[in-house]
Structure formats: structure tokens, C-alpha cells
Amino acid sequence: MSTTTATSSDMVRVLPFRVRPLPDEPFDSWLETMAAKYGATLNEIACALGLLDQQKGLAVSATAWMANGWATALTDIQADRLEASTGISADQFHEMTRMRFARHAIRYTRQGRISAKCPVGGTEGRYCPECLVDSGGRWRMSWQFPFGFACPRHRRLLVDSCPTCERPARLRAHPLALVPVPGRCHNPVDGPGRGPQPNRCRADLTVDPVRTPVPPAALDAQRAMMRIVDTGLARFGIYASAPQQAVPVLEDIRLLSRAARDAIIAGDRVDAALLGDGLLELFRESGDWTRAVRARPESSVGAAVGTTLAYAALTDPDAVVAQLRGRLPTSTSYTAHTPQLQTLIAAALGRARRPTALLQSAPPSGADPAERARKVPAQLWDDWIARYAPRRFDHEVAASALAAAVVFTGTRLTHSAALALLDPHAPARQVTHVMRDLGRSAHDVDALHAILRLTAFLDTHDVPIDYARRRGLDYTGILPKPQWQEVCQLAGVSPGGGRRWRLARAFLYRMLSGNPLRTLPAGWDSAGVTPHTGSRFVEELPQAVRSRLKQVAAEFLVANGIDEPVTWIPPSVDMIPADEAQLALALWPPSRPARTAAMEARTPDDLARAYASGASTYEIAADTGVSRQTVARVLADSGASMRRGRPRTYTFDPGWLRDLYETQHRTIAQIAHLAGCGETTINRHLRDAGIPVRPRGARSTPS
């Protein structure tokens, strides 16, 4: 083969013919096929393609590791030279490298290399002999990763090693000094002779003495793994409501795969119908299991068995907990896994995770918390608060708490530090109390899912409003009283007394700044302006007045040199709540399994009726098979009046009670129904808060 003195892309000559890459073909396979077609060594074809610089017809600095480096990643210069010599686009060559194929599932070392411990680390590829026959010895990219174990086309297991030398067929890159022979093993072997040629295996890899079919469940698991790596997200099972990134999801699957194989080794019962007797028996007969189960199986049968069972378990949170229980050390780390699995790991270990810890341990996105705070108002958007705010707290306090939660999700910030980025003068103790109390219901779990989705959206999208800048504007002169009267005159409505004007100014302030009403400018008269009266004012605001107030807001922004929309909220697609029952299982499994067992034996209403009819907690406990204390807790949660024992304790915000009782004029019965407790409890908390209680039967009149 003739050589050239080309050392740059514009000097690389066009080859007489070229081989088109196959779909899913790795670069090293294509390079070997090109060399085989020309009858050249890899060294010679690399010089002709511009991968190796040369002087006077000889390659400059050709070393054995270069072929593996080309298969991993190509530089832009190398890709341009390949395009110049073959006419095939540089982007297509980039797509044929390992770095580009698995870009969503790669974790890097500090030196910028693929970590050997990440889910896609390792180069020992498997292969399908039937595919090698069909393609003339050309390989597939998906075979070269640890998560590849089955061929969906031929519905069979991949072969782990060469049948002759018994080593992985591509344990090392092809030697640069040899002419490749597609479909043949190029592993070095011991034997007489010098040089690379006599010491190569050269076994025919298309020979297939044993063909192992796989069941449909294993093929589904294989396709799911490829889909996760290709899209970079998992949206199935426990991830359906809050999709997660590929790297932590693959770590989840690896942990569950190890637990599943450990269960088989220990003789525990597994779902054999998923695997089929043949695959399960083959795994038991293989050498890929010991008492110390490896995190990454070395055989395709081990990967198939573990991944299939792991994928099936991830569709049911209870199955995940059952698979992990008793097979995890108490020192198990949470940080590498998704928030969903972190909670299930805690449940398997008999623990419960605090909401703050759950959000902080979300996979870090690398976003600066201050930059995220710039995209979030000090009080989360009203639509989000109406949907996700805890029902036991004042909405203004809850709005501040959830906004701060968005800022610290996936970071090392505390809740107070995140709150300081949004509202330095907020009542930190009240706000952090919301997070401590969050998680008691499926509604609260839905809020946690919403925060995870919102954080992922904000970190990957820019927003049209800089809330940090808006928080620093001077709103003192917005909507003077003559302008308010003009707005009402143009809308054809009465401006009312001063209270209506004060509420209109507060409405503009909160709409533009995103701040709570307690931070209104110091010089304003805020008499009668409360969160409750502000909400009623917005609900009753005529459309004509609303439109003109938004025009006033737009003019205020223009006067301050700001080219932004007046308001903005995240797209509604990111606010669709998932099914509450599924969320409750996915993120917050019960920390007391005995309570779950009691409620599975008899519903809480049945237990309450039995207790009200005279049965003791001892008798009910004997009937349900749990302790008397567990029965008492279930009865207390259902609101049953206990004859003995300590009643359930409730924590209420005094401001919330005062607003409902004195401002909204709710009855004690209505408040008790809203809080899920008895009237006596509400009565006691009203008196403890210093709120005068109306006599029973007295009619409430507006103040």
C-alpha cells in the first residue's frame, strides 16, 4: 500500500474506495474492516486515514494503545482527516466512539477518563456469533459494555469469551502491525516464535457450540438498559413520576442485580417465571457466583439474571424493599443512587429519611445555588403552592419553605442557607418547621416529586425573569392613588375605599417581586392587607382591572430598564401530579412494617368500629397479629376516641388557626375536619394560642 507524507487534513488523499459503517458499529471494528479490505495493517490504514502523522512514509510515534484510544474518543482533527479521506461525515465517526455512544452514562475521573467503577466502565466485550456471520465479522457497539448481555435480534445470550483461548474476544485492541481478519480472535497466546503474528489466537468466533436462548423478560430488560443509555433518563416504574439521570439509575440496577444474584445463591425464592428454568439453572452451574457476589458479573448469564430481576423489581417499590432487606450492610452509602432508591434502601434498613435529606441527596446537577435562586421567587409560584403546599400551615410560610427547598435540592446547603439567598429576613424557624413536618401524607410526597421535577427543569432551562434583580427593585412609588382611580375609571368600576387601593398595590408588589406581603415597602399603609384578604382580592378582581394592573406592572418594568414579561410560571407539563398511591409507595414506604400488616389484615375503619363496639386493643391485636401499641397508633390516626393511653399530638401554626377562626370565620368543627383531628384538639390549641373561643352555638359575625 502506498504511503503519503500528509500531516494535516487538507493533505490527506481521498482513498480509492471506502467501507460504509454499519448501524451501531464501533469505530475500531470499522477500522479493522477497512484494513482487511485493503490488505493493510492497522498502522498503514491509520496513516492513510490521517489518524497517524507520518514523515517520509513512516508513521510518527505509533504505539499499541492508540487503537484503543481511537475507539474511545476521536479528536476534531482526527475526525476531519477521516472525513477528508473517506467522504464520510466527521459527526458519524464521533458517534462511533465509546465516549459518544455512552455519553449519558459516563462518570469521569479527575483526569477526564472514563471511571473504571462507573456503570459503563471496562472494555471486555461480549459478542453474538450469529451477528458476526450476518455482518461478515463486524462488531456492534452495544456488545462492548458491561450492561450488554443479550442479542434482541437473535434472542440469545451473548458469548463471553473466545472458545479457543477462553479470554474475552476483544480484551485488547488489535495490534497495529497485523492485518486484521474479521471474525477471528486476535488475543495473544503463549507459543513459540517471535513477533506478533505467530502468537495470536486467530480462532473463528462465528463457531457457536452452545446457543443459549433468553426469555422475553430478559430481552425487555436489555432493551430498557439500552434505552436508558441512549436517552439519558429512566421513566419507568419508580421513576415514572420523577425521571432520573442514567448514571444513578444504572447504579440502582447494579445494586439490585447484586441483591438478586445473592438471593439465588442463598437459596431464596425468586421469580423463576421471568428467567425460565434454563437460564436460572445455567446461572447456578456457572462460575460467576460465590458467597461474595461481585458488583459486576463477569458472564452474560450473570448479567442477564441480575438485570432481569432488578428491572422487574423496579416496577414495584415493595419488591425493591423485599429484594434489598437483609442483604445490605448498615453502612450502605446512599449518595450514588437516585432519591427513589435512597428512600427504599432506608426502608429496607428499617429507617425513614427526612425530606430535607432526601432532597439534598438528589443527584447534583452542578448548578450554582445562587444561580438557581435567581430563577425562583422568594415565594414559590401561586399555582404550585395551591397544588403542593402542605395543608397544615399558613400558605405564605409554606411558599417560602418550598422555594428554599428548590434552591438546596441536590446541594450541600442547609434549608436556612438556601432561604437566606431568597429572603434574608424570613422567619427561618417557622419555615424550616414546614420541612421537618413534611412527608406525613401522600400529598406531601407529591410535593417532593414536584420539587425534583422543577429543579431538573430550572437547571436545564433559562427562565425569562431574573427574580434576584426584581427582589432588589424599589417599589415605593408604584401605583399612586390617582393612578389607581384612573385605572378603575377606565375599567368602569368604583375604586372603593383606601383598602381596595392598598390591596391593589400589594397585588402588584407580590406579582412583580415574588416576595411575601410582610416585606411590603416600609412607607406603605398595609392596614387590612393580609394573605387571606389579598387572595380574596385577586379572586374577585374584574378582568378589566386585572388587565390594566398588568399594564401598570409592564410600564414599571420598562421604567426600570427591564425587558421581561410581567409574570412567568414553569410549563404545566412539569406540574402534572402523579398518582398519589404510587408516590406514597415510591418515596415513603411505612417505617413501621407492623402497622402496615395491621391495616392489611383489617382496614382502619374496621378496627375503629371494633374498638367502638367494646373490643379492647389487646383483643384487636390478637386478631390482627400485631402488638397492642401498633393497634393504638392505627386507631389514633383514624381519629378514634381512645379510652386509655396517650392521645396523638398535633402541631399547628397559631397564625394559621387565627386566620381560619377569626378572619375566615370557620367553625371549630370545620377546622377539625380540615386538620384531620377532633374538635377538642382544635379547641385546646385555640386557647393555648390566646384566641378567644366563641361559645357553642354562637353565630360568627365578621369583625
mmCIF file of C-alpha atoms in Angstrom, residues 22 84 86 125 194 224 231 338 414 416 426 450 468 499-500 520 560 566 592 604 643 666:
data_model
loop_
_atom_site.group_PDB
_atom_site.id
_atom_site.type_symbol
_atom_site.label_atom_id
_atom_site.label_comp_id
_atom_site.label_asym_id
_atom_site.label_seq_id
_atom_site.Cartn_x
_atom_site.Cartn_y
_atom_site.Cartn_z
ATOM 1 C CA LEU A 22 -22.944 -0.298 9.834
ATOM 2 C CA ALA A 84 -11.362 14.176 4.030
ATOM 3 C CA THR A 86 -13.387 8.800 3.084
ATOM 4 C CA GLY A 125 -16.809 -7.075 25.217
ATOM 5 C CA ARG A 194 8.812 -14.121 17.655
ATOM 6 C CA ALA A 224 -34.559 -0.970 28.774
ATOM 7 C CA THR A 231 -31.853 8.845 26.223
ATOM 8 C CA THR A 338 -31.485 8.011 42.890
ATOM 9 C CA THR A 414 -28.949 23.800 54.661
ATOM 10 C CA SER A 416 -31.695 28.171 56.330
ATOM 11 C CA ALA A 426 -37.766 35.386 56.642
ATOM 12 C CA ALA A 450 -42.705 18.205 42.123
ATOM 13 C CA ALA A 468 -32.877 38.281 42.162
ATOM 14 C CA ARG A 499 -58.432 49.352 51.464
ATOM 15 C CA ARG A 500 -59.022 48.319 47.855
ATOM 16 C CA LEU A 520 -44.071 45.470 51.697
ATOM 17 C CA ASN A 560 -36.546 50.368 35.410
ATOM 18 C CA VAL A 566 -44.638 40.614 33.935
ATOM 19 C CA ARG A 592 -43.231 0.538 60.833
ATOM 20 C CA PRO A 604 -58.594 1.258 59.902
ATOM 21 C CA ARG A 643 -60.428 5.039 76.244
ATOM 22 C CA ARG A 666 -64.622 28.875 60.199
#
